[in-house]
Short mmCIF file of C-alpha atoms in Angstrom, two decimals:
data_model
loop_
_atom_site.label_atom_id
_atom_site.label_comp_id
_atom_site.label_asym_id
_atom_site.label_seq_id
_atom_site.Cartn_x
_atom_site.Cartn_y
_atom_site.Cartn_z
CA UNK Y 1 19.20 20.63 18.88
CA UNK Y 2 20.12 19.35 15.39
CA UNK Y 3 18.67 21.78 12.90
CA UNK Y 4 19.68 20.07 9.65
CA UNK Y 5 17.85 16.86 8.77
CA UNK Y 6 18.45 14.68 5.72
CA UNK Y 7 15.70 12.33 4.53
CA UNK Y 8 16.46 9.35 2.29
CA UNK Y 9 13.70 8.66 -0.25
CA UNK Y 10 10.61 10.61 -1.25
CA UNK Y 11 7.70 8.22 -0.77
CA UNK Y 12 4.53 9.21 1.08
CA UNK Y 13 6.04 8.62 4.55
CA UNK Y 14 9.18 10.62 3.77
CA UNK Y 15 7.27 13.61 2.34
CA UNK Y 16 4.83 13.47 5.26
CA UNK Y 17 7.71 13.56 7.77
CA UNK Y 18 9.46 16.34 5.86
CA UNK Y 19 6.38 18.56 6.25
CA UNK Y 20 6.07 18.02 10.00
CA UNK Y 21 9.80 18.56 10.57
CA UNK Y 22 9.96 21.70 8.42
CA UNK Y 23 6.94 23.10 10.28
CA UNK Y 24 8.97 22.75 13.51
CA UNK Y 25 11.78 24.84 12.04
CA UNK Y 26 14.19 22.15 10.85
CA UNK Y 27 16.17 22.57 7.63
CA UNK Y 28 15.04 19.50 5.68
CA UNK Y 29 16.65 18.08 2.55
CA UNK Y 30 15.16 15.03 0.80
CA UNK Y 31 17.39 12.83 -1.37
CA UNK Y 32 15.56 10.78 -4.02
CA UNK Y 33 17.55 8.26 -6.09
CA UNK Y 34 15.08 8.32 -9.02
CA UNK Y 35 14.38 11.19 -11.38
CA UNK Y 36 10.88 11.91 -10.03
CA UNK Y 37 9.43 12.27 -6.54
CA UNK Y 38 6.88 10.00 -4.89
CA UNK Y 39 8.70 6.71 -4.34
CA UNK Y 40 6.43 3.91 -5.55
CA UNK Y 41 3.71 6.45 -6.41
CA UNK Y 42 5.25 7.61 -9.66
CA UNK Y 43 3.61 7.91 -13.07
CA UNK Y 44 4.31 6.44 -16.49
CA UNK Y 45 3.33 8.24 -19.68
CA UNK Y 46 3.30 6.91 -23.24
CA UNK Y 47 1.53 7.98 -26.44
CA UNK Y 48 -1.00 10.16 -24.63
CA UNK Y 49 -1.71 7.48 -21.99
CA UNK Y 50 -1.12 7.98 -18.27
CA UNK Y 51 -0.59 5.31 -15.59
CA UNK Y 52 -0.07 5.34 -11.83
CA UNK Y 53 2.94 3.03 -11.48
CA UNK Y 54 2.20 2.25 -7.84
CA UNK Y 55 -0.89 2.77 -5.66
CA UNK Y 56 -4.21 3.15 -7.50
CA UNK Y 57 -6.71 2.94 -4.59
CA UNK Y 58 -7.65 5.98 -2.50
CA UNK Y 59 -9.17 4.72 0.75
CA UNK Y 60 -9.47 6.25 4.24
CA UNK Y 61 -9.93 9.86 3.04
CA UNK Y 62 -10.08 11.03 6.66
CA UNK Y 63 -6.37 10.21 7.11
CA UNK Y 64 -5.47 12.49 4.19
CA UNK Y 65 -7.76 15.21 5.59
CA UNK Y 66 -6.09 14.89 9.00
CA UNK Y 67 -2.63 15.19 7.44
CA UNK Y 68 -3.40 18.39 5.51
CA UNK Y 69 -5.38 19.84 8.45
CA UNK Y 70 -2.20 19.66 10.56
CA UNK Y 71 -0.92 22.44 8.26
CA UNK Y 72 -4.17 24.42 8.04
CA UNK Y 73 -4.94 22.95 4.63
CA UNK Y 74 -7.43 20.61 2.94
CA UNK Y 75 -6.88 17.97 0.21
CA UNK Y 76 -9.07 20.13 -2.04
CA UNK Y 77 -6.42 22.87 -1.84
CA UNK Y 78 -4.19 20.55 -3.90
CA UNK Y 79 -6.31 18.01 -5.79
CA UNK Y 80 -9.92 17.17 -6.63
CA UNK Y 81 -11.49 13.96 -5.32
CA UNK Y 82 -14.37 12.02 -6.86
CA UNK Y 83 -16.16 9.23 -5.02
CA UNK Y 84 -16.38 6.20 -7.29
CA UNK Y 85 -19.86 4.92 -7.98
CA UNK Y 86 -19.70 1.96 -8.06
CA UNK Y 87 -16.67 1.40 -5.83
CA UNK Y 88 -15.46 -1.70 -7.67
CA UNK Y 89 -16.53 -4.89 -9.41
CA UNK Y 90 -15.60 -8.50 -8.63
CA UNK Y 91 -15.68 -11.31 -11.21
CA UNK Y 92 -16.07 -14.87 -9.97
CA UNK Y 93 -16.66 -16.85 -13.15
CA UNK Y 94 -18.30 -16.37 -16.54
CA UNK Y 95 -21.52 -14.37 -16.30
CA UNK Y 96 -21.06 -14.03 -12.55
CA UNK Y 97 -19.89 -10.78 -10.99
CA UNK Y 98 -20.88 -8.57 -8.09
CA UNK Y 99 -20.58 -4.80 -8.28
CA UNK Y 100 -20.12 -2.96 -4.99
CA UNK Y 101 -22.22 0.22 -5.07
CA UNK Y 102 -21.42 3.49 -3.34
CA UNK Y 103 -23.96 3.47 -0.47
CA UNK Y 104 -24.37 1.15 2.49
CA UNK Y 105 -28.08 0.59 1.88
CA UNK Y 106 -27.34 -0.59 -1.66
CA UNK Y 107 -24.53 -2.83 -0.37
CA UNK Y 108 -26.87 -4.42 2.18
CA UNK Y 109 -29.32 -5.15 -0.64
CA UNK Y 110 -26.57 -6.70 -2.79
CA UNK Y 111 -25.69 -9.04 0.10
CA UNK Y 112 -29.34 -9.90 0.74
CA UNK Y 113 -29.90 -10.71 -2.94
CA UNK Y 114 -26.91 -13.07 -2.88
CA UNK Y 115 -27.67 -14.74 0.49
CA UNK Y 116 -30.91 -14.29 2.40
CA UNK Y 117 -30.25 -12.98 5.91
CA UNK Y 118 -26.66 -11.94 5.18
CA UNK Y 119 -27.41 -8.21 5.32
CA UNK Y 120 -28.28 -8.53 9.04
CA UNK Y 121 -24.90 -10.17 9.71
CA UNK Y 122 -23.15 -7.57 7.57
CA UNK Y 123 -24.68 -4.74 9.62
CA UNK Y 124 -23.41 -6.30 12.87
CA UNK Y 125 -20.00 -6.92 11.30
CA UNK Y 126 -19.74 -3.32 10.07
CA UNK Y 127 -20.78 -1.91 13.46
CA UNK Y 128 -17.80 -3.75 14.95
CA UNK Y 129 -15.59 -2.65 12.03
CA UNK Y 130 -16.56 1.01 12.49
CA UNK Y 131 -15.86 0.89 16.24
CA UNK Y 132 -12.48 -0.72 15.56
CA UNK Y 133 -11.72 1.89 12.87
CA UNK Y 134 -12.33 4.70 15.34
CA UNK Y 135 -10.07 3.09 17.94
CA UNK Y 136 -7.35 2.17 15.44
CA UNK Y 137 -7.20 5.18 13.16
CA UNK Y 138 -7.96 7.90 15.67
CA UNK Y 139 -5.56 6.54 18.27
CA UNK Y 140 -3.65 3.25 18.01
CA UNK Y 141 -1.95 3.64 14.64
CA UNK Y 142 -0.43 6.97 15.68
CA UNK Y 143 1.62 5.26 18.43
CA UNK Y 144 5.41 4.90 17.84
CA UNK Y 145 5.67 1.13 18.43
CA UNK Y 146 8.04 1.47 21.39
CA UNK Y 147 6.13 -0.44 24.07
CA UNK Y 148 3.42 -3.13 24.28
CA UNK Y 149 1.60 -0.79 26.67
CA UNK Y 150 0.68 1.40 23.70
CA UNK Y 151 -1.92 -1.24 22.82
CA UNK Y 152 -3.46 -1.29 26.28
CA UNK Y 153 -6.63 0.75 26.79
CA UNK Y 154 -10.19 0.12 27.94
CA UNK Y 155 -11.26 -0.30 24.33
CA UNK Y 156 -8.50 -2.74 23.33
CA UNK Y 157 -8.87 -4.79 26.52
CA UNK Y 158 -12.56 -5.18 25.69
CA UNK Y 159 -11.54 -6.42 22.24
CA UNK Y 160 -8.56 -8.57 23.18
CA UNK Y 161 -10.19 -11.71 21.73
CA UNK Y 162 -10.19 -10.02 18.31
CA UNK Y 163 -6.39 -9.94 18.34
CA UNK Y 164 -6.29 -13.72 18.76
CA UNK Y 165 -9.00 -14.58 16.27
CA UNK Y 166 -8.73 -13.93 12.53
CA UNK Y 167 -10.64 -12.07 9.86
CA UNK Y 168 -11.31 -15.40 8.18
CA UNK Y 169 -12.97 -16.91 11.26
CA UNK Y 170 -14.97 -13.76 11.91
CA UNK Y 171 -16.27 -13.45 8.34
CA UNK Y 172 -17.16 -17.12 7.94
CA UNK Y 173 -18.97 -17.46 11.26
CA UNK Y 174 -22.29 -16.22 9.87
CA UNK Y 175 -21.96 -15.76 6.10
CA UNK Y 176 -21.90 -18.82 3.88
CA UNK Y 177 -21.84 -17.46 0.32
CA UNK Y 178 -18.37 -18.00 -1.14
CA UNK Y 179 -18.69 -14.80 -3.17
CA UNK Y 180 -19.64 -12.63 -0.19
CA UNK Y 181 -16.88 -14.20 1.90
CA UNK Y 182 -14.29 -13.26 -0.75
CA UNK Y 183 -15.61 -9.69 -0.92
CA UNK Y 184 -15.33 -9.35 2.88
CA UNK Y 185 -11.87 -10.93 2.99
CA UNK Y 186 -10.50 -8.83 0.13
CA UNK Y 187 -9.78 -5.52 1.98
CA UNK Y 188 -7.25 -7.09 4.37
CA UNK Y 189 -5.09 -7.95 1.36
CA UNK Y 190 -4.06 -4.28 1.56
CA UNK Y 191 -2.42 -5.20 4.89
CA UNK Y 192 -0.22 -7.71 3.11
CA UNK Y 193 -1.27 -10.98 4.74
CA UNK Y 194 -3.75 -13.83 4.35
CA UNK Y 195 -7.15 -13.38 6.02
CA UNK Y 196 -6.34 -16.53 8.00
CA UNK Y 197 -3.26 -14.77 9.49
CA UNK Y 198 -4.75 -11.30 9.99
CA UNK Y 199 -6.23 -10.47 13.42
CA UNK Y 200 -10.01 -9.98 13.45
CA UNK Y 201 -9.47 -6.48 14.86
CA UNK Y 202 -8.35 -5.45 11.38
CA UNK Y 203 -11.93 -5.72 10.14
CA UNK Y 204 -11.75 -1.92 10.28
CA UNK Y 205 -10.54 -2.23 6.69
CA UNK Y 206 -14.08 -3.34 5.80
CA UNK Y 207 -15.41 -0.11 7.25
CA UNK Y 208 -12.82 1.76 5.17
CA UNK Y 209 -14.23 -0.07 2.14
CA UNK Y 210 -18.01 0.00 2.63
CA UNK Y 211 -18.38 2.86 5.10
CA UNK Y 212 -15.91 5.45 3.80
CA UNK Y 213 -15.96 4.43 0.15
CA UNK Y 214 -13.50 4.31 -2.73
CA UNK Y 215 -12.28 7.63 -4.14
CA UNK Y 216 -10.26 8.81 -7.13
CA UNK Y 217 -8.00 11.88 -7.21
CA UNK Y 218 -8.54 13.44 -10.64
CA UNK Y 219 -5.27 13.03 -12.53
CA UNK Y 220 -4.31 9.99 -10.46
CA UNK Y 221 -2.61 9.15 -7.18
CA UNK Y 222 0.44 11.14 -8.22
CA UNK Y 223 -1.68 14.28 -7.75
CA UNK Y 224 -1.55 13.50 -4.02
CA UNK Y 225 2.25 13.35 -4.22
CA UNK Y 226 2.31 16.66 -6.10
CA UNK Y 227 0.07 18.24 -3.47
CA UNK Y 228 2.23 17.02 -0.61
CA UNK Y 229 5.43 18.17 -2.35
CA UNK Y 230 3.89 21.59 -2.95
CA UNK Y 231 3.01 21.81 0.75
CA UNK Y 232 6.51 20.62 1.75
CA UNK Y 233 8.21 23.20 -0.48
CA UNK Y 234 6.00 25.96 0.94
CA UNK Y 235 7.32 24.95 4.37
CA UNK Y 236 10.92 25.17 3.13
CA UNK Y 237 11.75 21.53 2.32
CA UNK Y 238 14.45 21.10 -0.31
CA UNK Y 239 14.23 18.13 -2.71
CA UNK Y 240 17.09 16.63 -4.72
CA UNK Y 241 16.33 14.01 -7.38
CA UNK Y 242 18.84 11.62 -9.03
CA UNK Y 243 20.51 11.65 -5.62
CA UNK Y 244 21.39 8.10 -4.54
CA UNK Y 245 22.63 7.65 -0.98
CA UNK Y 246 25.52 5.14 -1.14
CA UNK Y 247 26.71 5.10 2.48
CA UNK Y 248 25.78 6.33 5.95
CA UNK Y 249 28.99 7.47 7.65
CA UNK Y 250 29.29 7.35 11.46
CA UNK Y 251 31.94 8.29 14.00
CA UNK Y 252 33.38 6.22 16.86
CA UNK Y 253 30.47 7.32 19.08
CA UNK Y 254 27.99 5.68 16.68
CA UNK Y 255 26.60 9.00 15.48
CA UNK Y 256 25.87 9.75 11.82
CA UNK Y 257 28.24 12.46 10.65
CA UNK Y 258 27.72 12.37 6.87
CA UNK Y 259 26.01 10.71 3.92
CA UNK Y 260 27.69 9.67 0.69
CA UNK Y 261 25.36 10.94 -2.05
CA UNK Y 262 26.36 10.05 -5.61
CA UNK Y 263 29.89 9.47 -4.29
CA UNK Y 264 30.08 12.89 -2.62
CA UNK Y 265 30.31 13.29 1.16
CA UNK Y 266 27.60 15.53 2.66
CA UNK Y 267 27.80 16.42 6.34
CA UNK Y 268 24.72 15.37 8.27
CA UNK Y 269 23.38 15.97 11.77
CA UNK Y 270 20.32 13.72 11.72
CA UNK Y 271 19.04 11.19 9.18
CA UNK Y 272 15.55 9.82 8.60
CA UNK Y 273 15.24 7.03 6.05
CA UNK Y 274 12.02 6.54 4.13
CA UNK Y 275 13.84 4.07 1.88
CA UNK Y 276 13.58 0.30 2.33
CA UNK Y 277 14.54 -0.44 5.96
CA UNK Y 278 16.68 -3.49 5.14
CA UNK Y 279 18.50 -1.61 2.36
CA UNK Y 280 19.12 1.40 4.62
CA UNK Y 281 20.85 -0.81 7.19
CA UNK Y 282 23.14 -2.20 4.49
CA UNK Y 283 24.45 1.38 4.09
CA UNK Y 284 25.83 1.13 7.64
CA UNK Y 285 28.86 -0.77 8.88
CA UNK Y 286 27.76 -4.28 9.82
CA UNK Y 287 28.18 -3.79 13.58
CA UNK Y 288 25.68 -0.91 13.47
CA UNK Y 289 22.85 -2.89 11.88
CA UNK Y 290 20.01 -3.72 14.27
CA UNK Y 291 18.55 -6.61 12.28
CA UNK Y 292 20.43 -9.53 10.78
CA UNK Y 293 19.83 -11.17 7.39
CA UNK Y 294 18.38 -14.10 9.33
CA UNK Y 295 15.89 -11.74 11.02
CA UNK Y 296 14.63 -10.42 7.69
CA UNK Y 297 14.49 -13.87 6.09
CA UNK Y 298 12.10 -15.09 8.81
CA UNK Y 299 9.66 -12.20 8.47
CA UNK Y 300 6.35 -12.45 6.63
CA UNK Y 301 6.52 -9.96 3.78
CA UNK Y 302 3.60 -8.58 1.88
CA UNK Y 303 3.54 -9.75 -1.74
CA UNK Y 304 5.49 -8.50 -4.68
CA UNK Y 305 3.58 -7.94 -7.90
CA UNK Y 306 3.71 -8.42 -11.63
CA UNK Y 307 2.21 -5.28 -13.14
CA UNK Y 308 1.28 -4.44 -16.70
CA UNK Y 309 0.54 -0.93 -17.97
CA UNK Y 310 -1.48 -1.36 -21.14
CA UNK Y 311 -2.86 0.99 -23.77
CA UNK Y 312 -5.94 -0.27 -25.67
CA UNK Y 313 -7.14 1.22 -28.95
CA UNK Y 314 -10.81 1.05 -27.89
CA UNK Y 315 -13.04 1.44 -24.82
CA UNK Y 316 -13.54 -1.84 -22.95
CA UNK Y 317 -16.92 -3.25 -21.94
CA UNK Y 318 -18.18 -4.94 -18.78
CA UNK Y 319 -15.49 -3.55 -16.46
CA UNK Y 320 -15.40 -0.82 -13.80
CA UNK Y 321 -12.65 1.60 -12.75
CA UNK Y 322 -11.49 -1.02 -10.20
CA UNK Y 323 -12.15 -4.64 -11.22
CA UNK Y 324 -11.07 -7.75 -9.31
CA UNK Y 325 -10.81 -11.16 -10.95
CA UNK Y 326 -11.48 -13.80 -8.28
CA UNK Y 327 -12.45 -16.56 -10.71
CA UNK Y 328 -9.77 -18.95 -9.44
CA UNK Y 329 -9.06 -20.43 -6.01
CA UNK Y 330 -7.84 -17.71 -3.65
CA UNK Y 331 -6.46 -20.18 -1.10
CA UNK Y 332 -4.31 -21.94 -3.69
CA UNK Y 333 -2.89 -18.62 -4.91
CA UNK Y 334 -2.30 -17.48 -1.29
CA UNK Y 335 -0.29 -20.64 -0.57
CA UNK Y 336 1.86 -19.85 -3.62
CA UNK Y 337 2.57 -16.42 -2.10
CA UNK Y 338 3.01 -17.16 1.61
CA UNK Y 339 3.50 -20.89 2.24
CA UNK Y 340 5.36 -22.38 -0.71
CA UNK Y 341 6.63 -19.42 -2.77
CA UNK Y 342 6.22 -20.12 -6.49
CA UNK Y 343 4.64 -18.66 -9.59
CA UNK Y 344 0.89 -19.43 -9.32
CA UNK Y 345 -0.69 -21.65 -11.97
CA UNK Y 346 -3.98 -19.70 -12.01
CA UNK Y 347 -3.52 -16.37 -10.25
CA UNK Y 348 -6.17 -13.99 -9.06
CA UNK Y 349 -5.55 -10.55 -10.50
CA UNK Y 350 -6.71 -6.95 -10.23
CA UNK Y 351 -7.27 -4.40 -12.98
CA UNK Y 352 -7.64 -0.64 -12.90
CA UNK Y 353 -9.26 1.18 -15.82
CA UNK Y 354 -8.94 4.80 -14.66
CA UNK Y 355 -9.84 6.19 -18.08
CA UNK Y 356 -13.43 5.04 -17.42
CA UNK Y 357 -13.62 7.77 -14.76
CA UNK Y 358 -10.91 10.21 -15.76
CA UNK Y 359 -10.37 11.35 -19.36
CA UNK Y 360 -6.80 12.48 -18.59
CA UNK Y 361 -5.62 8.84 -18.54
CA UNK Y 362 -6.16 7.99 -22.22
CA UNK Y 363 -6.77 9.62 -25.61
CA UNK Y 364 -10.40 9.88 -26.69
CA UNK Y 365 -11.95 6.49 -27.52
CA UNK Y 366 -9.05 4.53 -25.96
CA UNK Y 367 -8.54 2.81 -22.59
CA UNK Y 368 -5.66 2.85 -20.10
CA UNK Y 369 -5.37 -0.25 -17.92
CA UNK Y 370 -3.14 -1.41 -15.10
CA UNK Y 371 -3.12 -5.13 -14.28
CA UNK Y 372 -1.64 -6.53 -11.07
CA UNK Y 373 -0.89 -10.14 -10.13
CA UNK Y 374 0.24 -10.60 -6.48
CA UNK Y 375 3.37 -12.75 -6.20
CA UNK Y 376 5.68 -14.07 -3.54
CA UNK Y 377 8.69 -11.76 -3.11
CA UNK Y 378 12.05 -13.07 -4.27
CA UNK Y 379 10.77 -15.16 -7.19
CA UNK Y 380 12.69 -15.62 -10.43
CA UNK Y 381 11.64 -12.85 -12.80
CA UNK Y 382 12.18 -13.24 -16.56
CA UNK Y 383 10.70 -11.72 -19.71
CA UNK Y 384 9.42 -15.18 -20.68
CA UNK Y 385 7.46 -15.49 -17.42
CA UNK Y 386 6.04 -11.98 -17.82
CA UNK Y 387 4.90 -12.85 -21.35
CA UNK Y 388 3.31 -16.11 -20.19
CA UNK Y 389 1.32 -14.40 -17.44
CA UNK Y 390 0.23 -11.51 -19.61
CA UNK Y 391 -1.32 -14.00 -22.03
CA UNK Y 392 -2.95 -15.89 -19.13
CA UNK Y 393 -4.74 -12.85 -17.76
CA UNK Y 394 -5.69 -11.45 -21.18
CA UNK Y 395 -7.31 -14.79 -22.06
CA UNK Y 396 -9.28 -14.71 -18.80
CA UNK Y 397 -10.20 -11.05 -19.25
CA UNK Y 398 -11.64 -11.85 -22.68
CA UNK Y 399 -13.59 -14.85 -21.43
CA UNK Y 400 -14.97 -13.26 -18.26
CA UNK Y 401 -15.96 -9.93 -19.80
CA UNK Y 402 -17.09 -11.45 -23.12
CA UNK Y 403 -15.02 -9.30 -25.50
CA UNK Y 404 -11.87 -9.39 -27.63
CA UNK Y 405 -9.01 -7.40 -26.13
CA UNK Y 406 -5.71 -8.96 -27.25
CA UNK Y 407 -5.91 -7.49 -30.76
CA UNK Y 408 -6.62 -4.05 -29.28
CA UNK Y 409 -3.37 -3.76 -27.30
CA UNK Y 410 -1.36 -0.80 -28.63
CA UNK Y 411 1.53 -1.26 -26.18
CA UNK Y 412 2.33 -2.71 -22.78
CA UNK Y 413 5.00 -2.10 -20.18
CA UNK Y 414 5.68 -4.54 -17.34
CA UNK Y 415 7.07 -4.12 -13.84
CA UNK Y 416 7.98 -7.00 -11.52
CA UNK Y 417 10.31 -8.31 -8.81
CA UNK Y 418 13.54 -7.21 -10.51
CA UNK Y 419 12.16 -3.70 -11.03
CA UNK Y 420 11.11 -3.33 -7.37
CA UNK Y 421 14.69 -4.20 -6.40
CA UNK Y 422 16.26 -1.95 -9.03
CA UNK Y 423 13.95 1.08 -8.64
CA UNK Y 424 13.26 0.99 -4.88
CA UNK Y 425 15.99 -1.22 -3.33
CA UNK Y 426 13.05 -3.27 -2.10
CA UNK Y 427 13.87 -6.36 0.01
CA UNK Y 428 13.32 -9.39 -2.26
CA UNK Y 429 11.32 -7.08 -4.54
CA UNK Y 430 8.35 -6.85 -2.17
CA UNK Y 431 5.72 -4.31 -3.24
CA UNK Y 432 3.97 -3.41 0.04
CA UNK Y 433 6.37 -3.93 2.94
CA UNK Y 434 6.01 -6.10 6.02
CA UNK Y 435 2.67 -7.89 6.44
CA UNK Y 436 0.44 -6.95 9.40
CA UNK Y 437 0.22 -10.34 11.10
CA UNK Y 438 -0.28 -10.67 14.88
CA UNK Y 439 3.46 -11.02 15.56
CA UNK Y 440 4.34 -8.17 13.21
CA UNK Y 441 1.99 -5.56 14.65
CA UNK Y 442 2.81 -2.32 16.49
CA UNK Y 443 5.81 -2.75 18.86
CA UNK Y 444 6.72 -6.05 17.14
CA UNK Y 445 7.70 -4.26 13.91
CA UNK Y 446 11.19 -2.85 13.17
CA UNK Y 447 11.76 0.26 15.29
CA UNK Y 448 11.49 3.85 14.08
CA UNK Y 449 14.57 4.92 16.07
CA UNK Y 450 17.78 2.95 15.54
CA UNK Y 451 18.95 1.29 18.74
CA UNK Y 452 22.56 1.34 17.54
CA UNK Y 453 22.98 4.71 15.82
CA UNK Y 454 22.03 7.68 17.94
CA UNK Y 455 20.73 10.05 15.24
CA UNK Y 456 19.22 7.62 12.70
CA UNK Y 457 15.47 7.10 12.27
CA UNK Y 458 13.22 5.14 9.91
CA UNK Y 459 9.76 5.62 8.43
CA UNK Y 460 7.62 3.73 5.93
CA UNK Y 461 6.02 0.40 5.27
CA UNK Y 462 8.57 -1.80 7.08
CA UNK Y 463 8.02 -0.01 10.38
CA UNK Y 464 4.85 1.21 12.16
CA UNK Y 465 2.02 1.25 11.39
CA UNK Y 466 2.42 -0.85 8.21
CA UNK Y 467 1.63 -1.17 4.48
CA UNK Y 468 -0.59 1.21 2.50
CA UNK Y 469 -0.73 4.89 1.61
CA UNK Y 470 -2.70 6.17 4.64
CA UNK Y 471 -0.39 4.26 7.05
CA UNK Y 472 2.58 5.82 5.23
CA UNK Y 473 1.27 9.34 5.95
CA UNK Y 474 0.83 8.30 9.58
CA UNK Y 475 4.31 6.74 9.72
CA UNK Y 476 5.81 10.06 8.64
CA UNK Y 477 4.00 11.85 11.46
CA UNK Y 478 5.05 9.24 14.05
CA UNK Y 479 8.72 9.43 13.00
CA UNK Y 480 8.77 13.22 12.98
CA UNK Y 481 7.07 13.38 16.41
CA UNK Y 482 9.70 11.02 17.82
CA UNK Y 483 12.55 13.11 16.35
CA UNK Y 484 11.07 16.37 17.66
CA UNK Y 485 10.54 14.85 21.11
CA UNK Y 486 14.11 13.49 21.27
CA UNK Y 487 15.65 16.73 20.04
CA UNK Y 488 13.95 18.97 22.58
#
């Protein structure tokens, strides 16, 4: 049995796997190319302001609880959670927004106020979503994606039609209000695909939204990273930062024998990569790569993003911790991402104002804000385009929330396609991985175990189960289980 395992990258999936492997007695070393741990979930600090560079939403708290429970721990041993009340706000046009409260009864009332009779349909929809959540999250998503038979059970056979219908069809069957439709279609955007391409079974994301609620780790999402790293270190995991893996070296038997790290050869017995899957394969000799450039080019990738981290010199009005700006045509923007990749003329965008909830994010009387515009991966990325789009969304923010904000900007930092490539070796600068469409689900995703290199494994958002922080924790468990099984 190989006792020494090297992990490439330190995102959520890699840290998760490191914990499970160390618990089984492996000597685990994690190599992180950047100067801080957490992969995309790093932080940026400036002038007393704090920003989560990557994920800002904490959904599916049960997945985090399940992860820590596997080590006899609880999330509260490492960080403090607050349930957001309200969960989030959605702007549609001037003087028109809907705020999603924290309880189901209040949500039903919001729907009923907007469209008479819709709360009855929402209840039925959420009953289905809850049942699907229990099947998916308690069972299906923990499967390794090796065989189609993993998807076959009494419950999935009974729901087979949901895999061949879409969220869009399901939502629009009974509810007519354009605003309510957009609210119900929004959660699947976390899966990286259009509602019209996402199987109806994935309505479990709506249960994650309305049923389980939106949470905030005090101090930000990086507190989750810190907690997981603390757990990993207590189990004996060793972390090395500023450690870029340049090459995966194999012998004539197609077995990894060493890694080149910062130009230095380090002997290796088994490698798990939590780095970008496509990038990791480029570290191998060409004949050992499972997937060709043509394969990757034909895949549906989740969007990239243009992000702005902004410090304001005052508190903002008429916004919530999480605020969505759906005041333009979603379908037009979606086509610009998935069908005909281009910079959108009038993009939807999302904003996080964590300092509304958490004083640690901004100095007293000031506001920290993160703005995100979803984009097609691989687009041209220039400072001029970033400037243009910052002005677009600031103009809309002012108009929709009825306040002046441009003059209150102290500083801003941007992050876009080029940065995703540079910082994370991300394929075409995608932000979330491979979209969860019907033909990119479960066993149809890139494999966790390399079929060409005997002791090379993968974890993260390009393999099972898919994009998002909770799936990343699960991916780490799946990969480690597969390694442990193969090694014994």
